[in-house]
CSV table of C-alpha atoms in Angstrom, one decimal:
chain,number,residue,atom,x,y,z
A,117,MET,CA,33.3,9.5,-13.2
A,118,GLN,CA,36.1,9.6,-15.6
A,119,ASN,CA,34.8,10.6,-19.0
A,120,LEU,CA,36.1,10.6,-22.6
A,121,ASN,CA,37.9,13.8,-22.1
A,122,THR,CA,40.2,12.2,-19.6
A,123,LEU,CA,41.1,9.2,-21.8
A,124,ASP,CA,44.0,9.3,-24.3
A,125,VAL,CA,42.9,7.2,-27.3
A,126,GLN,CA,45.1,8.7,-30.0
A,127,GLY,CA,46.4,5.8,-32.2
A,128,LYS,CA,45.0,3.2,-29.8
A,129,ARG,CA,42.5,0.4,-30.2
A,130,VAL,CA,39.5,1.1,-27.9
A,131,LEU,CA,37.3,-1.7,-26.5
A,132,VAL,CA,33.8,-0.3,-26.0
A,133,ARG,CA,31.1,-2.1,-23.9
A,134,VAL,CA,27.8,-1.2,-25.5
A,135,ASP,CA,24.2,-2.4,-25.0
A,136,TYR,CA,22.9,-4.0,-28.1
A,137,ASN,CA,20.4,-6.2,-26.3
A,138,VAL,CA,17.8,-5.3,-28.9
A,139,PRO,CA,14.6,-7.0,-30.0
A,140,VAL,CA,15.2,-9.3,-33.0
A,141,LYS,CA,12.5,-11.2,-34.8
A,142,ASP,CA,13.3,-13.6,-37.7
A,143,GLY,CA,16.8,-12.3,-37.8
A,144,VAL,CA,15.7,-8.7,-38.1
A,145,VAL,CA,16.3,-6.0,-35.5
A,146,GLN,CA,12.9,-4.5,-34.5
A,147,ASP,CA,14.0,-1.5,-32.6
A,148,THR,CA,17.3,0.3,-33.3
A,149,THR,CA,17.2,2.8,-30.4
A,150,ARG,CA,20.1,1.2,-28.4
A,151,VAL,CA,22.2,1.0,-31.6
A,152,THR,CA,21.8,4.7,-32.4
A,153,ALA,CA,22.3,5.6,-28.8
A,154,SER,CA,25.9,4.3,-29.0
A,155,LEU,CA,26.8,6.5,-32.0
A,156,PRO,CA,27.9,9.6,-30.1
A,157,THR,CA,30.6,7.6,-28.2
A,158,ILE,CA,31.8,5.9,-31.4
A,159,ARG,CA,32.1,9.1,-33.2
A,160,ALA,CA,33.7,10.9,-30.3
A,161,LEU,CA,36.4,8.2,-30.1
A,162,GLN,CA,36.9,8.4,-33.9
A,163,ALA,CA,37.3,12.2,-33.6
A,164,ALA,CA,39.8,11.7,-30.8
A,165,GLY,CA,42.0,9.7,-33.1
A,166,ALA,CA,41.3,6.1,-32.1
A,167,ARG,CA,43.0,3.6,-34.3
A,168,ASN,CA,40.2,1.0,-34.0
A,169,ILE,CA,36.9,0.6,-32.1
A,170,VAL,CA,36.0,-2.8,-31.0
A,171,LEU,CA,32.4,-3.1,-29.7
A,172,MET,CA,31.2,-5.8,-27.3
A,173,SER,CA,27.7,-6.5,-25.9
A,174,HIS,CA,25.5,-9.2,-24.5
A,175,PHE,CA,22.3,-10.3,-26.2
A,176,GLY,CA,19.6,-12.4,-24.5
A,177,ARG,CA,20.3,-15.1,-22.0
A,178,PRO,CA,22.2,-18.0,-23.6
A,179,LYS,CA,22.5,-20.9,-21.2
A,180,ASN,CA,25.5,-23.0,-22.2
A,181,GLY,CA,27.7,-21.2,-24.7
A,182,PRO,CA,26.9,-20.2,-28.3
A,183,GLU,CA,23.3,-20.3,-29.5
A,184,GLU,CA,22.6,-19.0,-33.0
A,185,LYS,CA,19.4,-17.3,-31.9
A,186,TYR,CA,21.5,-15.1,-29.5
A,187,SER,CA,24.1,-14.1,-32.1
A,188,LEU,CA,24.8,-10.4,-32.6
A,189,ALA,CA,25.2,-10.9,-36.3
A,190,PRO,CA,21.9,-9.2,-37.1
A,191,VAL,CA,23.0,-6.0,-35.4
A,192,ALA,CA,26.1,-5.5,-37.5
A,193,PRO,CA,24.3,-4.3,-40.7
A,194,VAL,CA,22.1,-2.0,-38.6
A,195,LEU,CA,25.1,-0.5,-37.0
A,196,GLN,CA,26.9,-0.2,-40.3
A,197,GLU,CA,23.9,1.7,-41.8
A,198,ALA,CA,23.6,4.0,-38.8
A,199,LEU,CA,27.3,4.7,-38.7
A,200,GLY,CA,27.7,5.2,-42.4
A,201,GLN,CA,30.8,3.0,-42.7
A,202,PRO,CA,31.7,-0.7,-42.8
A,203,VAL,CA,31.4,-2.7,-39.6
A,204,THR,CA,33.3,-6.0,-39.3
A,205,PHE,CA,31.5,-8.7,-37.4
A,206,LEU,CA,33.8,-11.2,-35.7
A,207,PRO,CA,31.8,-14.4,-35.2
A,208,GLY,CA,34.1,-16.4,-33.0
A,209,LEU,CA,34.1,-16.5,-29.1
A,210,PRO,CA,35.0,-13.0,-28.0
A,211,ASP,CA,37.8,-14.2,-25.7
A,212,SER,CA,39.3,-16.6,-28.3
A,213,ASP,CA,42.8,-16.4,-29.8
A,214,GLY,CA,41.2,-16.3,-33.2
A,215,THR,CA,39.2,-13.2,-32.3
A,216,LEU,CA,42.3,-11.6,-30.9
A,217,GLU,CA,44.2,-12.3,-34.1
A,218,ALA,CA,41.3,-10.8,-36.1
A,219,VAL,CA,41.2,-7.7,-34.0
A,220,GLN,CA,45.0,-7.3,-34.3
A,221,ALA,CA,44.7,-7.5,-38.1
A,222,LEU,CA,42.0,-4.7,-38.4
A,223,PRO,CA,43.1,-1.9,-40.7
A,224,GLU,CA,43.4,1.6,-39.2
A,225,GLY,CA,40.0,3.3,-38.8
A,226,ALA,CA,38.1,0.0,-38.8
A,227,VAL,CA,35.1,-0.6,-36.5
A,228,ALA,CA,34.4,-4.2,-35.4
A,229,LEU,CA,31.6,-5.9,-33.5
A,230,LEU,CA,32.3,-8.9,-31.3
A,231,GLU,CA,30.0,-11.9,-30.9
A,232,ASN,CA,27.8,-12.1,-27.8
A,233,VAL,CA,30.0,-11.8,-24.6
A,234,ARG,CA,27.7,-14.2,-22.9
A,235,PHE,CA,28.8,-17.0,-25.2
A,236,SER,CA,32.1,-16.9,-23.2
A,237,ALA,CA,32.2,-19.0,-20.0
A,238,GLY,CA,32.5,-16.8,-16.9
A,239,GLU,CA,31.1,-13.6,-18.2
A,240,GLU,CA,28.2,-13.3,-15.7
A,241,LYS,CA,30.5,-14.5,-12.9
A,242,ASN,CA,32.9,-11.7,-13.5
A,243,ASP,CA,35.7,-14.3,-14.0
A,244,ALA,CA,39.1,-12.6,-13.7
A,245,GLY,CA,40.6,-14.8,-16.4
A,246,LEU,CA,37.9,-13.9,-18.9
A,247,SER,CA,38.3,-10.2,-18.0
A,248,GLY,CA,42.0,-10.5,-18.8
A,249,ARG,CA,41.3,-12.1,-22.1
A,250,PHE,CA,38.9,-9.5,-23.0
A,251,ALA,CA,41.4,-6.8,-22.1
A,252,ARG,CA,43.8,-8.2,-24.7
A,253,LEU,CA,41.5,-6.8,-27.4
A,254,GLY,CA,42.1,-3.1,-26.6
A,255,ASP,CA,44.6,-0.5,-25.3
A,256,ALA,CA,41.8,1.3,-23.4
A,257,PHE,CA,38.3,0.5,-22.3
A,258,VAL,CA,35.0,2.6,-22.5
A,259,LEU,CA,31.8,1.6,-20.7
A,260,ASP,CA,28.8,2.9,-22.5
A,261,ALA,CA,26.2,0.2,-21.6
A,262,PHE,CA,24.1,1.9,-18.9
A,263,GLY,CA,21.5,-0.8,-19.2
A,264,SER,CA,24.2,-3.3,-18.0
A,265,ALA,CA,26.0,-1.0,-15.5
A,266,HIS,CA,24.2,-2.7,-12.6
A,267,ARG,CA,25.9,-6.0,-13.4
A,268,ALA,CA,29.3,-7.0,-12.0
A,269,HIS,CA,30.2,-8.9,-15.1
A,270,SER,CA,33.6,-9.4,-16.8
A,271,SER,CA,32.7,-7.2,-19.8
A,272,VAL,CA,31.3,-4.5,-17.6
A,273,SER,CA,33.4,-3.9,-14.4
A,274,GLY,CA,36.0,-6.8,-14.8
A,275,VAL,CA,37.8,-5.5,-17.9
A,276,ALA,CA,37.9,-1.9,-16.4
A,277,ALA,CA,40.3,-3.1,-13.8
A,278,GLU,CA,42.7,-4.3,-16.6
A,279,LEU,CA,42.8,-1.2,-18.9
A,280,PRO,CA,42.8,2.7,-18.7
A,281,HIS,CA,39.0,3.4,-18.8
A,282,ALA,CA,36.4,6.0,-19.0
A,283,ALA,CA,32.6,6.4,-19.2
A,284,GLY,CA,31.0,6.8,-22.6
A,285,THR,CA,28.7,9.6,-23.6
A,286,LEU,CA,25.5,7.5,-23.0
A,287,LEU,CA,26.6,6.3,-19.6
A,288,GLN,CA,27.6,9.8,-18.5
A,289,THR,CA,24.3,11.3,-19.7
A,290,GLU,CA,22.3,8.6,-18.0
A,291,VAL,CA,24.0,9.0,-14.6
A,292,ASP,CA,23.9,12.8,-14.7
A,293,ALA,CA,20.2,12.8,-15.7
A,294,LEU,CA,19.1,10.4,-12.9
A,295,SER,CA,21.4,11.9,-10.3
A,296,ARG,CA,19.4,15.2,-10.7
A,297,LEU,CA,16.5,13.3,-9.3
A,298,LEU,CA,18.3,12.5,-6.1
A,299,GLU,CA,20.5,15.5,-5.5
A,300,ASN,CA,18.7,18.8,-4.8
A,301,PRO,CA,15.9,18.4,-7.3
A,302,GLU,CA,14.0,21.6,-8.1
A,303,ARG,CA,10.6,21.7,-6.5
A,304,PRO,CA,7.8,20.9,-6.6
A,305,TYR,CA,9.0,17.3,-7.3
A,306,VAL,CA,6.4,14.8,-8.3
A,307,VAL,CA,7.0,11.1,-9.0
A,308,ILE,CA,4.6,8.8,-10.8
A,309,ILE,CA,5.0,5.1,-10.0
A,310,GLY,CA,3.0,2.5,-11.9
A,311,GLY,CA,3.3,-1.1,-12.9
A,312,ALA,CA,1.9,-4.4,-11.5
A,313,LYS,CA,3.6,-5.0,-8.2
A,314,VAL,CA,4.6,-3.0,-5.2
A,315,SER,CA,7.4,-5.5,-4.5
A,316,ASP,CA,9.1,-4.6,-7.8
A,317,LYS,CA,9.3,-1.0,-7.0
A,318,LEU,CA,9.5,-1.1,-3.2
A,319,LYS,CA,13.1,0.2,-2.8
A,320,VAL,CA,12.6,3.0,-5.3
A,321,ILE,CA,9.3,4.1,-3.5
A,322,GLU,CA,11.0,4.0,-0.1
A,323,ASN,CA,14.1,5.9,-1.3
A,324,LEU,CA,12.2,8.6,-3.2
A,325,LEU,CA,9.3,9.2,-0.8
A,326,PRO,CA,11.3,11.3,1.7
A,327,LYS,CA,12.6,13.4,-1.2
A,328,VAL,CA,9.4,14.1,-3.2
A,329,ASP,CA,6.5,16.5,-2.7
A,330,ARG,CA,3.9,14.1,-4.2
A,331,MET,CA,4.0,10.5,-5.3
A,332,LEU,CA,1.2,9.3,-7.7
A,333,ILE,CA,0.5,5.5,-7.5
A,334,GLY,CA,-1.0,3.8,-10.5
A,335,GLY,CA,-1.2,0.5,-12.3
A,336,GLY,CA,-1.8,-2.9,-10.6
A,337,MET,CA,0.2,-1.9,-7.5
A,338,ALA,CA,-2.4,0.7,-6.5
A,339,TYR,CA,-4.9,-2.1,-5.6
A,340,THR,CA,-2.5,-3.4,-2.8
A,341,PHE,CA,-2.6,0.1,-1.3
A,342,ILE,CA,-6.4,0.4,-1.7
A,343,LYS,CA,-7.0,-3.1,-0.1
A,344,ALA,CA,-4.7,-2.0,2.8
A,345,GLN,CA,-7.1,0.9,3.3
A,346,GLY,CA,-10.1,-1.5,3.5
A,347,GLY,CA,-11.3,-0.9,0.0
A,348,LYS,CA,-13.0,-3.6,-2.1
A,349,ILE,CA,-10.9,-4.4,-5.2
A,350,GLY,CA,-12.8,-7.4,-6.7
A,351,ASN,CA,-10.4,-9.6,-8.8
A,352,SER,CA,-7.8,-6.8,-9.2
A,353,ILE,CA,-4.1,-7.8,-9.1
A,354,HIS,CA,-2.6,-7.2,-5.6
A,355,GLU,CA,0.0,-8.6,-3.2
A,356,ASP,CA,-1.4,-9.8,0.2
A,357,ASP,CA,2.2,-10.1,1.5
A,358,GLN,CA,2.7,-6.4,0.9
A,359,LEU,CA,-0.4,-5.1,2.7
A,360,GLY,CA,1.5,-4.4,5.9
A,361,LEU,CA,4.1,-2.4,4.0
A,362,ALA,CA,1.4,-0.5,2.2
A,363,GLU,CA,-0.2,0.4,5.5
A,364,ARG,CA,3.1,1.6,6.9
A,365,LEU,CA,3.8,3.8,3.9
A,366,LEU,CA,0.3,5.2,4.0
A,367,THR,CA,0.7,6.0,7.7
A,368,GLU,CA,4.2,7.6,7.3
A,369,TYR,CA,3.6,9.3,3.9
A,370,GLY,CA,-0.2,9.6,3.6
A,371,ASP,CA,0.2,13.3,2.9
A,372,LYS,CA,2.4,12.7,-0.1
A,373,LEU,CA,0.8,9.5,-1.6
A,374,MET,CA,-2.1,9.8,-4.1
A,375,LEU,CA,-4.1,6.8,-5.1
A,376,PRO,CA,-6.7,6.3,-7.8
A,377,THR,CA,-10.2,7.3,-6.9
A,378,ASP,CA,-11.9,5.7,-9.8
A,379,VAL,CA,-10.9,3.0,-12.3
A,380,VAL,CA,-11.9,1.4,-15.6
A,381,ALA,CA,-13.1,-2.1,-14.4
A,382,ALA,CA,-13.4,-5.1,-16.7
A,383,ASP,CA,-15.2,-8.3,-16.3
A,384,ARG,CA,-12.1,-10.2,-17.6
A,385,PHE,CA,-8.5,-9.6,-18.7
A,386,ALA,CA,-9.0,-9.0,-22.4
A,387,GLU,CA,-9.1,-6.0,-24.7
A,388,ASP,CA,-12.7,-6.7,-25.7
A,389,ALA,CA,-13.9,-7.1,-22.1
A,390,GLN,CA,-17.1,-5.5,-20.8
A,391,THR,CA,-16.1,-2.3,-18.8
A,392,GLN,CA,-17.5,0.2,-16.4
A,393,ILE,CA,-16.2,3.2,-14.4
A,394,VAL,CA,-16.4,2.5,-10.7
A,395,ALA,CA,-14.9,3.8,-7.5
A,396,ALA,CA,-11.4,2.5,-6.9
A,397,ASP,CA,-12.4,1.1,-3.5
A,398,ALA,CA,-15.7,-0.4,-4.6
A,399,ILE,CA,-14.9,-2.7,-7.5
A,400,PRO,CA,-17.6,-5.4,-7.9
A,401,ASP,CA,-16.8,-9.0,-7.2
A,402,GLY,CA,-15.7,-10.7,-10.4
A,403,TRP,CA,-14.4,-7.5,-11.9
A,404,GLU,CA,-10.9,-6.1,-12.0
A,405,GLY,CA,-9.4,-2.6,-12.4
A,406,LEU,CA,-7.3,-2.4,-15.6
A,407,ASP,CA,-6.9,1.4,-16.0
A,408,ALA,CA,-7.2,4.7,-14.1
A,409,GLY,CA,-10.6,6.3,-14.5
A,410,PRO,CA,-11.4,9.8,-15.8
A,411,GLU,CA,-11.6,11.4,-12.3
A,412,THR,CA,-8.1,10.0,-11.4
A,413,ARG,CA,-6.7,11.2,-14.7
A,414,ARG,CA,-7.8,14.7,-14.0
A,415,ALA,CA,-6.6,14.6,-10.4
A,416,TYR,CA,-3.1,13.3,-11.4
A,417,ALA,CA,-2.8,15.9,-14.2
A,418,ASP,CA,-3.7,18.6,-11.6
A,419,ALA,CA,-1.1,17.2,-9.2
A,420,LEU,CA,1.5,17.5,-12.0
A,421,ARG,CA,0.6,21.1,-12.9
A,422,GLY,CA,3.4,23.4,-11.8
A,423,ALA,CA,5.9,20.6,-11.1
A,424,LYS,CA,9.6,21.5,-11.8
A,425,THR,CA,11.0,18.0,-11.5
A,426,VAL,CA,9.0,14.8,-12.6
A,427,PHE,CA,10.1,11.1,-12.7
A,428,TRP,CA,7.7,8.6,-14.2
A,429,ASN,CA,8.2,4.8,-14.0
A,430,GLY,CA,5.5,2.3,-15.0
A,431,PRO,CA,2.1,2.6,-16.8
A,432,LEU,CA,-1.2,3.4,-15.1
A,433,GLY,CA,-3.0,0.5,-16.7
A,434,VAL,CA,-2.7,-2.3,-19.1
A,435,PHE,CA,-1.6,0.1,-21.9
A,436,GLU,CA,-0.9,-2.8,-24.3
A,437,PHE,CA,-4.7,-3.0,-24.7
A,438,ALA,CA,-6.0,0.2,-26.5
A,439,ALA,CA,-9.1,0.0,-24.3
A,440,PHE,CA,-7.1,0.4,-21.2
A,441,ALA,CA,-4.4,2.9,-22.4
A,442,GLY,CA,-6.3,6.0,-21.6
A,443,GLY,CA,-4.8,6.6,-18.1
A,444,THR,CA,-1.2,6.1,-19.3
A,445,ASN,CA,-1.7,8.3,-22.3
A,446,ALA,CA,-3.2,11.0,-20.1
A,447,ILE,CA,-0.2,11.0,-17.9
A,448,ALA,CA,2.1,11.1,-20.9
A,449,GLU,CA,0.4,14.2,-22.2
A,450,ALA,CA,0.4,15.9,-18.8
A,451,VAL,CA,4.1,15.3,-18.4
A,452,ALA,CA,4.8,16.4,-21.9
A,453,ASN,CA,2.9,19.6,-21.5
A,454,LEU,CA,4.8,20.8,-18.5
A,455,GLU,CA,6.7,24.0,-19.1
A,456,GLY,CA,10.0,24.7,-17.6
A,457,ALA,CA,10.1,21.3,-15.9
A,458,TYR,CA,12.8,18.6,-15.7
A,459,THR,CA,11.1,15.4,-16.8
A,460,VAL,CA,12.6,11.9,-16.8
A,461,ILE,CA,10.9,8.7,-18.1
A,462,GLY,CA,12.5,5.5,-16.8
A,463,GLY,CA,11.7,1.8,-17.2
A,464,GLY,CA,10.9,-0.3,-20.3
A,465,ASP,CA,7.1,-0.1,-20.1
A,466,SER,CA,6.9,3.7,-19.4
A,467,VAL,CA,9.4,4.3,-22.2
A,468,SER,CA,7.2,2.3,-24.6
A,469,ALA,CA,4.1,4.1,-23.2
A,470,ILE,CA,5.6,7.6,-23.8
A,471,ASN,CA,6.7,6.6,-27.3
A,472,GLN,CA,3.4,5.1,-28.2
A,473,SER,CA,1.7,8.2,-27.1
A,474,GLY,CA,3.8,10.3,-29.5
A,475,GLN,CA,5.1,12.4,-26.7
A,476,GLY,CA,8.6,11.1,-26.4
A,477,ASP,CA,10.4,14.1,-27.9
A,478,ARG,CA,8.7,16.5,-25.4
A,479,VAL,CA,10.4,15.2,-22.2
A,480,SER,CA,13.9,16.0,-20.9
A,481,HIS,CA,15.3,12.5,-20.7
A,482,ILE,CA,14.2,9.0,-21.6
A,483,SER,CA,16.3,6.4,-19.7
A,484,THR,CA,17.5,3.4,-21.6
A,485,GLY,CA,18.5,1.6,-18.4
A,486,GLY,CA,15.5,-0.3,-17.1
A,487,GLY,CA,16.9,-2.2,-14.1
A,488,ALA,CA,19.9,0.0,-13.9
A,489,SER,CA,17.8,3.1,-13.7
A,490,LEU,CA,15.8,1.7,-10.8
A,491,GLU,CA,18.8,0.5,-8.9
A,492,LEU,CA,20.4,3.9,-9.1
A,493,LEU,CA,17.3,5.5,-7.9
A,494,GLU,CA,17.1,3.0,-5.1
A,495,GLY,CA,20.3,4.5,-3.8
A,496,GLN,CA,22.4,1.5,-4.8
A,497,LYS,CA,26.0,1.7,-6.2
A,498,LEU,CA,26.2,0.2,-9.7
A,499,PRO,CA,29.3,-1.9,-10.3
A,500,GLY,CA,29.8,-0.4,-13.8
A,501,VAL,CA,29.5,3.1,-12.6
A,502,GLU,CA,31.8,2.6,-9.6
A,503,ALA,CA,34.4,1.0,-11.9
A,504,MET,CA,34.5,4.3,-13.9
A,505,ARG,CA,35.3,6.5,-10.9
């Protein structure tokens, strides 16, 4: 990819696509991670002599034009505090003539944040006319929104066709980090895949299984595999339409796949449910598995010991409930304790899990990408990444 070192920004206005799709409650940003993640690119552009930096992002899923609850206005003061300088918020439609005039009037050195790009008709359809109107706002374009890089949208790949462009620091870091999982990873290479559904992670599982030494399956998806083996799973979540696929994967890669041997079963889906430790393939009728059991936790920790490359996506249980967070926390600790290993955490729930466990600063890379991370690891080409080549 073309990076910031290849882009001449001296004295130029630079349009930067960031990912400020952050959680907001009652008009207050609840998690500033994505805002602070954009700072290295902003500061690099300032150091390279950019005249102005104009930031653009989506926020939420507005249906028909502007909606106050999806305004990026709450993000501006957060960015201003993090950056340590004034940030001008421009509340009009990002592609309007009024916004263009406001951008052109910015004093040298100013940083501006546009309103939600999804307020402009045609953004998610990659409308060429909209891409052209966005391009009027800058002399050069930088894509730093890895979390949106899998979208062929006007503000992601469309505007890149209109202006000199490069990947920002965050995008470059994400692509480099995840590519290491696909291209000659150091061995032993262990992947942990959790979450509720096999169907959600199917392409990642199929693309990574030939490359890994072990794959540890956890979370709700494990019960589809266990049922495919003839196990009794009680009321545990599973996908009957994926049983054939699970059987095929077990036949082809049974020597690599590890499944839970015991689980924490509950009599209902609630934090205060009655629980018991049972064999993963002998869950009583009326009970459901909500977490990995102690034997499974030890076995998975043993499987991780000595690994040199690790990727983890998805929790091993219903970690939102403290009573069923033990398996996920055990994996977080096991991954964090690895010495000399390259460890990557990807996906929203596993990122939350590693941070909740207090182990986030002990892994090599935490991906901000969610869907983009998974699509890259599925072997797909991401429109935003391809536009930066």
